[in-house]
mmCIF file of C-alpha atoms in Angstrom:
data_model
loop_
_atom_site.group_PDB
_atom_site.id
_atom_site.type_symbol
_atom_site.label_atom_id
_atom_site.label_comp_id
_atom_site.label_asym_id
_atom_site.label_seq_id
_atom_site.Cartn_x
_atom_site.Cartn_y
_atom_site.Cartn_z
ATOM 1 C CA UNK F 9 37.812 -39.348 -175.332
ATOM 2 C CA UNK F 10 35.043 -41.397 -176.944
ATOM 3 C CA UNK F 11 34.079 -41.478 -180.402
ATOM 4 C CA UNK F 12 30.606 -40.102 -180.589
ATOM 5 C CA UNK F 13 29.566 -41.114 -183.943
ATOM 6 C CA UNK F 14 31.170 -41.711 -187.799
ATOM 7 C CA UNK F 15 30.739 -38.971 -189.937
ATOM 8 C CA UNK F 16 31.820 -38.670 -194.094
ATOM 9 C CA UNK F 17 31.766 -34.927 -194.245
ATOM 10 C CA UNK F 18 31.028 -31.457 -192.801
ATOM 11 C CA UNK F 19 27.192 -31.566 -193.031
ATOM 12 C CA UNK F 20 26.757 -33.858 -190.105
ATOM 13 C CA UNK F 21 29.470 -32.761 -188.091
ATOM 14 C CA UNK F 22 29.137 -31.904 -184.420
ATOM 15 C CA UNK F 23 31.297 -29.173 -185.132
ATOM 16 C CA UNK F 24 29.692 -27.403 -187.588
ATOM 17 C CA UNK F 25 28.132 -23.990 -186.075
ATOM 18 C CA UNK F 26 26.217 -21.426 -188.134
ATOM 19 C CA UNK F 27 27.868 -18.300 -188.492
ATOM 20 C CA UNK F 28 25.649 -16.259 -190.767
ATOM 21 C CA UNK F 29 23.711 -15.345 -194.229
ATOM 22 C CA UNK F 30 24.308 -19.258 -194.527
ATOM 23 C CA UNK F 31 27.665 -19.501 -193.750
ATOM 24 C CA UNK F 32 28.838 -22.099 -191.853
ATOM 25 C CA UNK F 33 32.515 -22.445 -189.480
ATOM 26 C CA UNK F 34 34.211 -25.632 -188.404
ATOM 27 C CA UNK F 35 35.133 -25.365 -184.515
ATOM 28 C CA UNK F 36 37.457 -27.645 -184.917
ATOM 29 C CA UNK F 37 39.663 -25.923 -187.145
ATOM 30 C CA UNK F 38 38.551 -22.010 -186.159
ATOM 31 C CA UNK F 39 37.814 -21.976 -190.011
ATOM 32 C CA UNK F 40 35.129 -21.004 -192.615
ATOM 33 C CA UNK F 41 33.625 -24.112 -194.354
ATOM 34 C CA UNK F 42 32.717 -23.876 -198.145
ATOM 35 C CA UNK F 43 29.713 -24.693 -199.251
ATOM 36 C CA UNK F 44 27.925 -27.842 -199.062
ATOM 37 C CA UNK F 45 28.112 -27.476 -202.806
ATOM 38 C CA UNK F 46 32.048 -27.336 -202.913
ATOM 39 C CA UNK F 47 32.456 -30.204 -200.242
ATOM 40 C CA UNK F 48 30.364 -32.575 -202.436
ATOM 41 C CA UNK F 49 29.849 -34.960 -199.486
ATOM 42 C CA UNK F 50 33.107 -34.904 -198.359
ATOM 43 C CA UNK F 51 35.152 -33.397 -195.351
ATOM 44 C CA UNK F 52 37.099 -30.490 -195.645
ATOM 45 C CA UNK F 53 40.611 -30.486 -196.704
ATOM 46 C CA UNK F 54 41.739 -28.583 -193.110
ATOM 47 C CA UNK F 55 39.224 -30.989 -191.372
ATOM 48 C CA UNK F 56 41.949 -31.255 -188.305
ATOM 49 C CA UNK F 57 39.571 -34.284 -187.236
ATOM 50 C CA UNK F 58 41.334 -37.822 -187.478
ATOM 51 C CA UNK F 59 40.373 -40.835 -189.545
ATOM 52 C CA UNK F 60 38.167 -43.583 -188.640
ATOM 53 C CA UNK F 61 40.080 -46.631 -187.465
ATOM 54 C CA UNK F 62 43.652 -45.700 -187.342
ATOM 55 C CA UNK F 63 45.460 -48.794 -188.231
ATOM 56 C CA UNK F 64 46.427 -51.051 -185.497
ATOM 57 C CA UNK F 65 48.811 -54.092 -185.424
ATOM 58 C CA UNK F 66 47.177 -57.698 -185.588
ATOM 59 C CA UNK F 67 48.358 -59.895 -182.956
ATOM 60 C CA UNK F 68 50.168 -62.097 -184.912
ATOM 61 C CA UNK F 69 52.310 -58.823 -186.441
ATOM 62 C CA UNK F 70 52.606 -57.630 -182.117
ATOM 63 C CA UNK F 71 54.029 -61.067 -181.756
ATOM 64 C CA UNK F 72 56.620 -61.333 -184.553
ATOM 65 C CA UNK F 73 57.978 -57.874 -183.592
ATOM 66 C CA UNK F 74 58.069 -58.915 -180.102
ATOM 67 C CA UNK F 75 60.076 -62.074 -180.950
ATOM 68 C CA UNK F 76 62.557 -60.339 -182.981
ATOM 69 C CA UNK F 77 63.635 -57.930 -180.423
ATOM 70 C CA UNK F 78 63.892 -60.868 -178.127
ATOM 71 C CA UNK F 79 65.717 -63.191 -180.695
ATOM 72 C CA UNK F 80 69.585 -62.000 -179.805
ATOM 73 C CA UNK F 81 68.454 -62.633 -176.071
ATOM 74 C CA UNK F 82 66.894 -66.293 -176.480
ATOM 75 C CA UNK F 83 69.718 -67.216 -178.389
ATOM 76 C CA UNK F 84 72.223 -66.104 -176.333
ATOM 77 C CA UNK F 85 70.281 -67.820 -173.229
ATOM 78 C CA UNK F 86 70.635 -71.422 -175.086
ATOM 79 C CA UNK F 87 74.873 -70.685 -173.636
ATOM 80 C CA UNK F 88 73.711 -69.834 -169.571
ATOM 81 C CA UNK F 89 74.054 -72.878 -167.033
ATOM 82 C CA UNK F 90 71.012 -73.263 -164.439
ATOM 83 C CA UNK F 91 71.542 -70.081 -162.690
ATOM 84 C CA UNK F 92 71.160 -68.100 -166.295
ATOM 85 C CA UNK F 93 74.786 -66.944 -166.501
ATOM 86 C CA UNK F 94 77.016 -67.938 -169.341
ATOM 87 C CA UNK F 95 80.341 -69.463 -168.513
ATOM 88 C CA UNK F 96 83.425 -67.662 -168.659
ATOM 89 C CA UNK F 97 81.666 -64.266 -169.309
ATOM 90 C CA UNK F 98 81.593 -62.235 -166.043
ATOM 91 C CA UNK F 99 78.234 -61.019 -165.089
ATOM 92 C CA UNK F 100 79.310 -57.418 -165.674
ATOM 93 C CA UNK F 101 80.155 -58.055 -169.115
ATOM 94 C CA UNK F 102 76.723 -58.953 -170.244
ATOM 95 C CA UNK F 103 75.920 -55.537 -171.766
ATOM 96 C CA UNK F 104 78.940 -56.076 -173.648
ATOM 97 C CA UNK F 105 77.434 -58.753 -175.061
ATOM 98 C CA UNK F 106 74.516 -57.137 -175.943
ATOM 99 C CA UNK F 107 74.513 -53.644 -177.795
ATOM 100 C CA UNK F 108 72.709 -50.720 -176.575
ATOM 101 C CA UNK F 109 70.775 -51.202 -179.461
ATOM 102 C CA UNK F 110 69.379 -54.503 -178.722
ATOM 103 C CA UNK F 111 68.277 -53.410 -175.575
ATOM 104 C CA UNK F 112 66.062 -50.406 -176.927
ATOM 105 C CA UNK F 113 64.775 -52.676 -179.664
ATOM 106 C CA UNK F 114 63.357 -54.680 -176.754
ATOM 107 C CA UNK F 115 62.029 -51.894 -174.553
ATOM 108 C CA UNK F 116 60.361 -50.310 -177.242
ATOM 109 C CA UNK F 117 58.500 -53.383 -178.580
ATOM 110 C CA UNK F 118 57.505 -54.388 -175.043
ATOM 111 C CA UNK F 119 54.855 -51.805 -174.628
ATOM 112 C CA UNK F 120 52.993 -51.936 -177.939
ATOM 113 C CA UNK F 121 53.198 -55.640 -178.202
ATOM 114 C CA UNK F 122 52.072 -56.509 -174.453
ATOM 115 C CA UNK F 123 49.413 -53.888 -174.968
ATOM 116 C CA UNK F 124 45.801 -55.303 -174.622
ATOM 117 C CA UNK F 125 44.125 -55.831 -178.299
ATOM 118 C CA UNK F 126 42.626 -52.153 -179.632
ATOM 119 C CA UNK F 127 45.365 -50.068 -177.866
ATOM 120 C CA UNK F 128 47.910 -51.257 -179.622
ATOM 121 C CA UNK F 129 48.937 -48.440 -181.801
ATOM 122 C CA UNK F 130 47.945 -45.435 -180.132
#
C-alpha cells in the first residue's frame, strides 16, 4: 500500500463520500461524519486511518539493540579456541550455557535491526 497523500482532517479525505441533505460518511470507518463545523479542521475521533510517520528506530538505536542481544554471545566467544568451541564445555552443552532467553533476545532483534532503513518498525 502506498500513501497517496497527507491529510489533517475529514474535509480532504479520499474517503469522504456524500451521503445526503449534506451529510457526509467516512468509508473507512462505515460511519457518519459530523459536521465540518464540529471537526474544526481536525480528523474524526473514530478516524480508523493511521498517523503520519509512525515512529521508526534510528540506526544508531537498531544497532545498540542489536549489540545487546549479542553481548552474552561475544563475550562468551573471547573463551573458544580457533575452531570456536570453548574448552572443557562439550559442544552439546552450549545451550546450557546460554538461556533460552538469550537466544530469543537475539532472534527477535535480528529482523528489525538488519532491516533496510524505513522498514524498520513496521
Amino acid at each position: 500500500m502506498k500513501v497517496l497523500q497527507l491529510i489533517s482532517g475529514c474535509e480532504k479525505c479520499p474517503r469522504r463520500v456524500y451521503y445526503s441533505a449534506g451529510q457526509y460518511d467516512c468509508s473507512a470507518a462505515e460511519m457518519r461524519l459530523p459536521s465540518l463545523a464540529e471537526l474544526n479542521g481536525r480528523p474524526a475521533s473514530f478516524c480508523p486511518l493511521a498517523d503520519y510517520a509512525p515512529s521508526t528506530p534510528s540506526l544508531s538505536e537498531r544497532v545498540a539493540v542489536l549489540e545487546a542481544a549479542l553481548r552474552p554471545f561475544a563475550d562468551f566467544a573471547q573463551w573458544t579456541d580457533a575452531e570456536g568451541w570453548a574448552c572443557n564445555i562439550h559442544r552439546e552443552g552450549i545451550s546450557v550455557w546460554f538461556g533460552p532467553s538469550d537466544f530469543r533476545r537475539a532472534r527477535a532483534a535480528l529482523p528489525q535491526a538488519l532491516a533496510p532503513i524505513g522498514e524498520a518498525g513496521r
